[in-house]
Structure formats: structure tokens, C-alpha cells
Short mmCIF file of C-alpha atoms and ligand atoms in Angstrom, two decimals:
data_model
loop_
_atom_site.label_atom_id
_atom_site.label_comp_id
_atom_site.label_asym_id
_atom_site.label_seq_id
_atom_site.Cartn_x
_atom_site.Cartn_y
_atom_site.Cartn_z
CA MET Q 1 103.65 101.33 74.30
CA SER Q 2 106.62 103.14 73.66
CA GLU Q 3 108.55 104.41 76.75
CA PRO Q 4 110.50 107.61 75.60
CA ALA Q 5 112.54 109.26 78.78
CA SER Q 6 111.69 112.74 79.65
CA GLU Q 7 114.27 115.60 78.82
CA THR Q 8 115.23 115.21 82.25
CA GLY Q 9 116.29 111.69 81.76
CA ALA Q 10 113.48 110.81 83.95
CA ASP Q 11 111.62 107.22 83.25
CA VAL Q 12 108.16 108.04 81.42
CA PHE Q 13 105.10 105.77 82.34
CA ASP Q 14 102.44 105.39 80.28
CA VAL Q 15 99.70 105.83 83.00
CA VAL Q 16 100.56 106.59 86.64
CA VAL Q 17 97.58 105.53 89.16
CA VAL Q 18 97.31 107.63 92.01
CA GLY Q 19 95.65 105.62 95.08
CA ALA Q 20 95.71 101.55 95.54
CA GLY Q 21 92.35 100.90 96.84
CA PRO Q 22 90.03 98.84 95.00
CA ALA Q 23 89.74 101.34 91.83
CA GLY Q 24 93.48 102.13 91.97
CA LEU Q 25 94.50 98.40 92.12
CA THR Q 26 91.98 97.41 89.34
CA ALA Q 27 92.95 99.75 87.31
CA GLY Q 28 96.71 98.89 87.98
CA ILE Q 29 95.72 95.23 86.79
CA TYR Q 30 93.95 96.32 83.40
CA ALA Q 31 96.65 98.74 82.40
CA SER Q 32 99.72 96.49 83.07
CA ARG Q 33 97.90 93.42 81.51
CA GLY Q 34 97.14 95.95 78.58
CA ARG Q 35 100.68 96.28 78.21
CA LEU Q 36 100.89 99.94 79.54
CA LYS Q 37 103.92 100.69 81.59
CA THR Q 38 102.22 101.34 84.84
CA ALA Q 39 103.17 102.78 88.36
CA ILE Q 40 100.66 102.94 91.29
CA LEU Q 41 101.30 105.60 94.18
CA GLU Q 42 99.76 104.74 97.85
CA ARG Q 43 100.46 107.06 100.33
CA ASN Q 44 99.62 104.54 102.87
CA MET Q 45 99.59 100.69 102.23
CA ALA Q 46 97.77 99.26 99.22
CA GLY Q 47 93.92 98.45 100.12
CA GLY Q 48 92.79 101.89 101.20
CA GLN Q 49 89.74 101.63 103.09
CA ILE Q 50 88.73 98.20 102.27
CA ALA Q 51 92.23 97.13 103.72
CA LEU Q 52 90.57 98.25 107.38
CA THR Q 53 87.23 96.34 106.91
CA ASP Q 54 86.89 93.27 108.88
CA LEU Q 55 84.76 91.25 106.62
CA VAL Q 56 83.51 92.13 102.92
CA GLU Q 57 80.51 90.39 102.35
CA ASN Q 58 79.07 91.84 99.28
CA TYR Q 59 81.86 91.56 96.75
CA PRO Q 60 80.86 88.80 94.33
CA GLY Q 61 82.55 85.55 94.11
CA PHE Q 62 83.07 85.34 97.95
CA PRO Q 63 79.68 83.63 99.36
CA GLU Q 64 81.58 83.46 102.79
CA GLY Q 65 82.51 86.59 102.77
CA ILE Q 66 86.66 87.68 102.52
CA SER Q 67 88.34 89.84 104.82
CA GLY Q 68 89.23 93.51 103.30
CA PHE Q 69 92.79 93.22 104.04
CA ASP Q 70 92.96 89.77 102.02
CA LEU Q 71 90.88 91.07 99.30
CA SER Q 72 93.18 94.26 98.82
CA GLN Q 73 96.44 92.04 99.00
CA LYS Q 74 94.90 89.98 96.17
CA MET Q 75 94.42 92.57 93.93
CA LYS Q 76 97.80 94.26 94.49
CA GLU Q 77 99.43 90.92 94.08
CA GLN Q 78 97.34 90.55 90.53
CA ALA Q 79 98.55 94.07 89.53
CA GLU Q 80 101.89 93.11 90.35
CA LYS Q 81 101.90 89.91 88.65
CA PHE Q 82 101.12 91.65 85.06
CA GLY Q 83 104.05 94.10 85.92
CA ALA Q 84 102.41 97.07 87.45
CA GLU Q 85 105.12 98.90 89.90
CA MET Q 86 103.52 99.08 93.21
CA ARG Q 87 105.01 102.34 95.32
CA GLU Q 88 103.56 102.15 98.77
CA ILE Q 89 104.02 105.09 101.48
CA GLU Q 90 104.81 107.55 98.36
CA GLY Q 91 102.22 110.49 98.56
CA VAL Q 92 101.22 112.40 95.90
CA SER Q 93 101.18 116.41 96.31
CA GLU Q 94 100.59 117.90 93.05
CA LEU Q 95 99.73 116.89 89.48
CA ARG Q 96 101.02 119.22 86.40
CA SER Q 97 101.96 119.18 82.76
CA ASP Q 98 105.63 119.07 81.29
CA SER Q 99 106.97 120.88 78.37
CA GLU Q 100 106.46 118.05 76.56
CA GLY Q 101 102.87 117.42 76.80
CA ARG Q 102 102.90 114.83 79.36
CA TYR Q 103 102.12 114.80 83.10
CA VAL Q 104 104.43 115.40 86.29
CA VAL Q 105 103.15 113.58 89.40
CA VAL Q 106 105.00 115.22 92.41
CA THR Q 107 105.26 112.98 95.23
CA ASP Q 108 107.27 113.06 98.56
CA ARG Q 109 109.85 111.39 96.97
CA GLY Q 110 110.43 113.16 93.55
CA GLU Q 111 108.78 113.51 90.37
CA ILE Q 112 107.36 111.06 88.08
CA HIS Q 113 106.40 111.65 84.26
CA ALA Q 114 103.68 109.82 82.81
CA ARG Q 115 101.45 110.11 79.42
CA ALA Q 116 98.41 109.57 81.28
CA VAL Q 117 97.28 109.74 85.00
CA ILE Q 118 94.30 107.66 86.72
CA LEU Q 119 93.11 109.65 89.97
CA ALA Q 120 92.18 107.19 92.46
CA PRO Q 121 92.89 108.51 95.93
CA GLY Q 122 90.05 107.38 98.18
CA VAL Q 123 88.22 109.13 100.96
CA GLU Q 124 89.23 109.27 104.65
CA PRO Q 125 86.79 109.47 107.71
CA ARG Q 126 85.38 112.72 108.75
CA ARG Q 127 86.34 113.84 112.05
CA SER Q 128 83.43 115.38 114.24
CA GLY Q 129 85.58 118.19 115.67
CA ILE Q 130 84.32 117.77 119.31
CA PRO Q 131 86.43 118.42 122.22
CA GLY Q 132 88.64 115.53 123.22
CA GLU Q 133 88.69 113.69 119.65
CA ALA Q 134 92.00 115.20 118.73
CA GLU Q 135 93.52 114.89 122.22
CA PHE Q 136 92.39 111.47 122.61
CA ILE Q 137 93.53 109.95 119.23
CA GLY Q 138 95.31 106.75 120.17
CA ARG Q 139 93.94 106.64 123.55
CA GLY Q 140 90.47 105.43 123.05
CA VAL Q 141 89.32 107.29 119.96
CA SER Q 142 89.69 105.66 116.51
CA TRP Q 143 88.13 105.20 113.14
CA CYS Q 144 89.32 101.64 112.66
CA ALA Q 145 87.65 99.05 114.58
CA THR Q 146 89.44 96.33 112.97
CA CYS Q 147 92.87 98.07 113.61
CA ASP Q 148 91.87 98.69 117.38
CA GLY Q 149 88.81 96.51 118.28
CA ALA Q 150 90.71 93.98 120.19
CA LEU Q 151 92.06 96.31 122.42
CA TYR Q 152 88.43 96.54 123.82
CA ARG Q 153 87.83 93.19 124.85
CA GLY Q 154 85.44 93.26 128.17
CA LYS Q 155 85.09 96.91 127.86
CA THR Q 156 82.38 99.52 126.66
CA VAL Q 157 82.64 101.50 123.46
CA ALA Q 158 80.68 104.09 121.62
CA VAL Q 159 80.25 104.22 117.80
CA ILE Q 160 78.94 107.35 116.16
CA GLY Q 161 76.99 107.42 113.22
CA GLY Q 162 74.23 105.32 111.46
CA GLY Q 163 75.48 104.64 108.09
CA ASP Q 164 76.89 101.09 106.93
CA SER Q 165 80.68 101.69 108.51
CA ALA Q 166 79.11 102.36 111.75
CA VAL Q 167 76.65 99.59 111.96
CA GLU Q 168 79.18 96.81 110.67
CA GLU Q 169 82.10 98.00 112.77
CA GLY Q 170 79.93 98.23 115.56
CA MET Q 171 79.01 95.10 114.96
CA PHE Q 172 82.60 93.73 114.71
CA LEU Q 173 83.35 95.49 118.00
CA THR Q 174 80.59 93.11 119.35
CA LYS Q 175 83.20 90.33 119.11
CA PHE Q 176 85.41 91.79 121.77
CA ALA Q 177 83.49 94.79 123.94
CA GLU Q 178 80.89 93.97 126.44
CA LYS Q 179 78.66 96.70 125.34
CA VAL Q 180 78.26 98.95 122.17
CA TYR Q 181 76.50 102.05 122.08
CA LEU Q 182 75.59 103.40 118.74
CA VAL Q 183 74.97 107.12 118.87
CA HIS Q 184 73.20 108.33 116.02
CA ARG Q 185 71.67 111.96 115.08
CA ARG Q 186 68.17 110.57 114.04
CA ASP Q 187 65.73 107.76 115.14
CA GLU Q 188 66.67 105.58 112.19
CA LEU Q 189 69.29 104.24 110.47
CA ARG Q 190 70.92 104.80 107.00
CA ALA Q 191 72.50 101.12 106.85
CA ALA Q 192 71.70 98.43 104.64
CA PRO Q 193 68.65 96.69 106.11
CA ILE Q 194 70.44 93.30 106.82
CA ALA Q 195 73.38 95.29 108.59
CA GLN Q 196 70.38 96.58 110.71
CA GLU Q 197 68.62 93.70 111.17
CA ARG Q 198 71.94 91.79 112.80
CA ALA Q 199 72.47 94.81 114.64
CA PHE Q 200 68.97 95.09 116.26
CA ALA Q 201 69.32 91.31 116.94
CA ASN Q 202 72.92 91.81 119.26
CA PRO Q 203 71.98 92.26 122.68
CA LYS Q 204 75.12 93.73 123.00
CA PHE Q 205 74.19 97.12 121.06
CA GLU Q 206 72.35 100.19 122.83
CA PHE Q 207 70.93 102.56 120.68
CA VAL Q 208 71.04 106.12 121.77
CA TRP Q 209 68.85 107.54 119.03
CA ASP Q 210 68.06 111.40 118.14
CA SER Q 211 71.55 112.03 119.86
CA ILE Q 212 74.78 113.85 118.85
CA PRO Q 213 78.36 113.73 120.67
CA ARG Q 214 79.26 116.83 122.36
CA GLN Q 215 82.56 116.12 124.38
CA ILE Q 216 85.01 113.13 125.03
CA ASP Q 217 86.28 112.99 128.72
CA GLY Q 218 89.06 111.46 130.32
CA ALA Q 219 92.34 111.43 132.24
CA GLU Q 220 95.10 109.41 130.47
CA MET Q 221 92.39 107.44 128.54
CA VAL Q 222 88.85 107.89 127.04
CA GLU Q 223 86.58 107.58 130.19
CA ALA Q 224 82.95 108.90 129.05
CA LEU Q 225 81.42 110.44 126.04
CA GLU Q 226 79.11 113.47 126.55
CA VAL Q 227 76.03 113.02 123.87
CA GLU Q 228 73.07 115.41 123.79
CA ASN Q 229 69.26 114.63 122.55
CA VAL Q 230 68.94 116.45 119.69
CA LYS Q 231 64.97 116.63 119.99
CA THR Q 232 65.08 117.43 124.16
CA GLY Q 233 68.35 119.10 124.34
CA GLU Q 234 68.96 116.72 127.38
CA GLY Q 235 72.68 115.78 128.20
CA ARG Q 236 73.80 111.99 129.04
CA SER Q 237 77.14 110.93 129.88
CA LEU Q 238 78.17 107.48 128.37
CA PRO Q 239 80.56 105.46 130.43
CA VAL Q 240 82.98 104.22 127.63
CA ASN Q 241 86.54 103.59 127.15
CA GLY Q 242 86.60 104.09 123.31
CA VAL Q 243 84.78 106.06 121.08
CA PHE Q 244 84.70 104.95 117.33
CA MET Q 245 83.80 107.54 114.83
CA TYR Q 246 82.03 106.72 111.64
CA ILE Q 247 80.17 109.95 110.58
CA GLY Q 248 80.82 110.00 106.96
CA GLN Q 249 83.89 110.71 104.37
CA ILE Q 250 86.13 113.20 102.77
CA PRO Q 251 87.65 112.66 99.23
CA ASN Q 252 91.31 113.22 99.73
CA THR Q 253 91.41 115.62 96.84
CA ALA Q 254 92.40 118.98 98.50
CA TRP Q 255 95.78 118.94 96.22
CA LEU Q 256 93.54 118.35 92.89
CA LYS Q 257 91.56 121.79 94.12
CA ASP Q 258 93.30 124.01 91.59
CA THR Q 259 93.95 121.24 88.74
CA VAL Q 260 90.65 119.17 87.86
CA GLU Q 261 86.94 120.20 88.80
CA LEU Q 262 85.72 118.99 92.15
CA ASP Q 263 82.10 119.06 93.32
CA GLU Q 264 80.62 121.12 96.32
CA TYR Q 265 82.10 118.29 98.57
CA GLY Q 266 85.32 117.82 97.09
CA TYR Q 267 84.44 114.68 94.71
CA ILE Q 268 86.26 114.51 91.18
CA VAL Q 269 83.85 115.56 88.33
CA THR Q 270 84.27 113.21 85.21
CA ASP Q 271 82.24 112.85 82.06
CA ASP Q 272 80.35 109.10 81.76
CA LEU Q 273 83.77 107.96 80.36
CA LEU Q 274 85.44 108.95 83.35
CA ARG Q 275 87.58 112.05 81.68
CA THR Q 276 88.12 114.80 83.87
CA GLU Q 277 88.68 117.94 81.87
CA LEU Q 278 92.30 117.52 81.45
CA PRO Q 279 93.23 115.11 78.33
CA GLY Q 280 94.54 112.06 79.63
CA VAL Q 281 93.59 112.41 83.41
CA PHE Q 282 90.75 110.21 84.52
CA ALA Q 283 89.24 109.51 87.99
CA CYS Q 284 87.44 106.70 89.45
CA GLY Q 285 86.57 105.36 93.15
CA ASP Q 286 85.13 106.49 96.12
CA ALA Q 287 86.59 110.08 95.29
CA HIS Q 288 85.19 110.29 91.75
CA ALA Q 289 81.54 111.76 92.13
CA ASN Q 290 79.56 108.57 91.65
CA PRO Q 291 76.56 107.65 93.13
CA LEU Q 292 77.52 104.59 94.74
CA LYS Q 293 80.55 103.73 96.97
CA GLN Q 294 80.77 100.25 96.80
CA ILE Q 295 83.72 98.02 96.14
CA VAL Q 296 82.15 96.98 92.81
CA MET Q 297 81.54 100.15 91.50
CA ALA Q 298 85.33 101.24 92.15
CA VAL Q 299 86.71 98.08 90.58
CA GLY Q 300 84.42 98.53 87.51
CA GLU Q 301 85.30 102.57 87.36
CA GLY Q 302 89.00 101.14 87.54
CA ALA Q 303 88.58 98.95 84.89
CA LEU Q 304 86.79 101.24 82.35
CA ALA Q 305 89.74 104.13 83.31
CA ALA Q 306 92.28 101.60 82.19
CA VAL Q 307 90.72 101.15 79.00
CA GLN Q 308 90.07 104.91 78.63
CA VAL Q 309 93.69 105.27 79.01
CA GLU Q 310 94.50 102.63 76.39
CA ARG Q 311 92.19 104.30 73.98
CA TYR Q 312 93.57 108.11 74.80
CA LEU Q 313 97.45 106.73 74.20
CA ASP Q 314 96.53 104.71 71.17
CA ALA Q 315 94.90 107.90 69.65
CA LEU Q 316 97.87 109.94 70.59
CA GLU Q 317 100.08 107.59 68.78
CA GLY Q 318 97.88 107.17 65.69
CA PRO Q 319 97.43 103.64 63.96
CA GLN Q 320 100.52 101.70 64.57
CA GLU Q 321 99.88 98.11 62.74
CA GLY Q 322 101.46 95.40 64.38
CA ALA Q 323 102.83 96.67 67.08
CA LYS Q 324 99.84 95.81 69.70
CA ASP Q 325 99.26 92.42 67.99
CA ALA Q 326 102.72 91.40 68.96
CA ALA Q 327 101.81 91.87 72.41
CA GLY Q 328 98.79 89.95 72.08
CA GLU Q 329 96.47 92.31 73.32
CA GLY Q 330 95.23 95.55 71.87
CA ALA Q 331 93.19 98.63 72.99
CA ALA Q 332 89.75 97.23 71.56
CA ALA Q 333 90.38 93.88 72.74
CA ALA Q 334 91.09 95.36 76.42
CA GLY Q 335 87.64 96.56 76.12
CA THR Q 336 86.48 92.87 75.82
CA GLN Q 337 88.46 90.81 77.38
CA ARG Q 338 87.83 88.95 80.73
P1 LIG S 1 77.37 107.72 105.25
O1 LIG S 1 76.66 106.63 104.77
O2 LIG S 1 77.75 108.97 105.15
O3 LIG S 1 76.85 107.67 106.67
C1 LIG S 1 77.33 108.62 107.82
C2 LIG S 1 76.78 108.74 108.81
O4 LIG S 1 76.96 109.54 110.10
C3 LIG S 1 74.95 108.92 108.65
O5 LIG S 1 74.11 107.84 109.34
C4 LIG S 1 75.14 110.48 109.54
O6 LIG S 1 73.40 110.79 109.71
C5 LIG S 1 76.05 110.66 110.40
N1 LIG S 1 76.79 111.77 110.27
C6 LIG S 1 77.09 112.32 109.41
N2 LIG S 1 77.65 113.66 109.90
C7 LIG S 1 77.49 113.83 111.08
C8 LIG S 1 77.53 114.66 112.16
N3 LIG S 1 78.49 115.59 112.05
N4 LIG S 1 77.38 114.50 113.73
C9 LIG S 1 76.43 112.90 113.88
N5 LIG S 1 76.42 112.19 112.84
C10 LIG S 1 76.92 112.13 111.43
O7 LIG S 1 79.02 106.91 105.72
P2 LIG S 1 79.51 105.63 105.74
O8 LIG S 1 78.83 104.73 106.69
O9 LIG S 1 81.21 105.85 106.29
O10 LIG S 1 79.30 105.16 104.10
C11 LIG S 1 79.97 105.56 103.19
C12 LIG S 1 79.82 104.92 101.82
O11 LIG S 1 80.22 103.85 101.95
C13 LIG S 1 78.20 104.37 101.89
O12 LIG S 1 78.07 104.98 100.53
C14 LIG S 1 78.07 103.35 102.12
O13 LIG S 1 77.14 102.55 101.74
C15 LIG S 1 79.50 102.77 101.80
N6 LIG S 1 79.95 101.61 102.79
C16 LIG S 1 79.42 100.32 102.20
C17 LIG S 1 79.68 98.97 102.91
C18 LIG S 1 79.01 97.62 102.62
O14 LIG S 1 78.37 97.86 101.84
N7 LIG S 1 79.22 96.73 103.11
C19 LIG S 1 80.12 99.23 104.23
C20 LIG S 1 80.78 100.48 104.52
C21 LIG S 1 80.63 101.90 103.60
P3 LIG S 1 72.18 110.81 108.76
O15 LIG S 1 71.96 109.42 108.48
O16 LIG S 1 71.35 111.63 109.31
O17 LIG S 1 72.74 111.68 107.73
#
């Protein structure tokens, strides 16, 4: 692909990928392997949510499981191997068009020009907003068992939520903690059956059903979690040293609300080919309104988004005989390569 400088003299990328979770990294692998000049921007470290996951057991090819951190590092390595420019700790705050019909991606370090953009900003844990939650961050309140679990060796913790994250991360915490209360607002879990079976068989779990958290108490550090039974109205104080919140996720899309269509929950709306209503802007991964929040889904969407970018840029340029053959890979081929 040609790489003309913008009128400001800045480098123009063929595609800028916003977010370096599995979706963004896969988009980066496919785009850079398709010989597109590719930048991947990530406000934290590469990996997104999976980098904080102890063990990924349902990603094909790893029958023994693989740590989320290792998997994301391998994806990053693979994108860089094909030439993607990885920019970590560079957050994006705005996306707008420039006078040349390209896009300007505004980051906390400046502006980047791109002919196409792939949005893969991911999600972040939802907060409960209960008293004590904000006050005790770093002093007993956490959203990351993988990061903080080892601090709770021999202690008692509470995990809030009944989904895959709560049950799997709660299970991880049983490696360290003496006891794990799992506080769920209903009397059955949402998590996958295999995760439930393991949790029910683990003697370190105590399930606190039909209950919601009301308040986190303590002096310097967390000392107790107050919960309320939603059926009886009865209160109970759980003596815990830590509280891990897994009550769902919210998409990192607030900065896009005036730029692309979002659904009522803030997820990016696209058509089946991952096109937003802005030409040349595609979306993929957990922040995209899709029905399956899984790594396999994210990587599939990342690949599709990158192939769509190739086709979009090819259509913009018109036929260029031989140009792509020299690189050995064309847009059509990119759709069929393995
Ligand atoms: P989730 O599936 O949305 O589950 C959130 C849990 O928190 C639900 O049990 C929900 O209760 C509860 N909850 C929500 N709001 C609450 C509130 N205000 N107070 C108390 N409880 C509240 O979220 P997740 O577990 O983070 O998973 C997100 C997505 O990632 C899911 O699609 C999940 O399958 C996927 N994931 C997959 C894996 C894996 O495949 N290994 C691992 C982690 C996550 P209700 O059940 O009553 O709604």
C-alpha cells in the first residue's frame, strides 16, 4: 500500500487499530501480514482482559490451557513480527476525519493519521458503586484475582457475581485464600456448567445466594462485606480481607458516542462485515455488539475486520495490477490464507 504523508507531514498509516486485546492484536497480525502499514494503540499493556486471566482453557490448540498473559504476549509478538507498530500506554480520546478524507486518531501523545481504522477498545469491569468500593481500592477491593490473589494467602475473600469471571476467578483465589464467599444475587449461577461443577466441588467455596453487596467496611484495610438477602431483606456481615468484583463489564466506548453508532449498553454497532457507518472504520471484539464474548470470537472478528480494511483500501485505490503480486499477498488472497 502507498503511504503518502498527510498535509501536516505526519506519517499516514494504512490502518490504525485501537485496542490490543485478542481482537485488536489479531487484526494487527492480519493487516500487517497483508502488507498494510499498521499501528496498534493500547492505553494499557497489550492483552486487554485476557492478560489478567490466570488460565485460558477454551482457546483451541492449548489442551492443557495457557495463561492469558502468555497468550496475549504471543499474539503481540506475532503482530510485531509481521511489522505492526505496537504502541502501548497510548490512549485514544477521539476519532475524526481530516481534510484529505482520512482519519485522525487523537491520542494522549499526539495525532495519528490513518486511511482506515479498526476499533477494538474492549471492555472494563463494571463497578458496583456501593459504599467502600472506591475507598478500598488497593486496600482489599480488586477486579483482578490474577494480579492480587497471592496477597490473600490464608485469608478470606468475597467474590461478587455469578458469571464465568466470578466463578473462574473465585476458583483461582482458592489457590491462596482459606475461604472464598461467592455472593450472587440469584440462586443459580450464570457461569458455564464445567466452571460451576468445579466450584461446587471445591470445599473452600461458600455460596451466599440471593444476596447483593451493600457496603464494604474496614479501618486501614477491608475487614467486612455487608450483604443483603434480596428475598428476605436480611443483612449479613461477611468477615473478609478482600472483595473481588465480577458483576459484568462495560465497553470502553464513551469517547465514541458522538462518532459511531452505539447500542443502548454502549457496544459498537456494525453490519455483518463489521462496518460502522463511517466508511473505512470497522469494529471488533468485546466492545462490538456481538452475541459471544469469547477469545475465539474476538480473534475471528479481528481477522475479518483486517480483511475488510484490505478490501476497502483496494476499492479506494482501484485496480493496481502487479502492485500486490510483488508483495505476494493480495486482498483476495488474504481472505483465504491460513
Ligand atoms: P457476566 O456474564 O455479565 O456476569 C455478571 C454477573 O454479575 C452475573 O451473574 C450477574 O447476575 C451479576 N451482576 C450483574 N450486575 C450486578 C449487580 N449490580 N449486583 C450484583 N450482581 C450483579 O460477566 P462476566 O462474568 O464478566 O463475563 C462477561 C463475558 O465474558 C460473558 O459473556 C462470559 O461468558 C465471558 N467470559 C468467558 C470466560 C470463559 O469462557 N472462560 C471467562 C470469563 C468471561 P445475573 O446472573 O443475575 O445476571
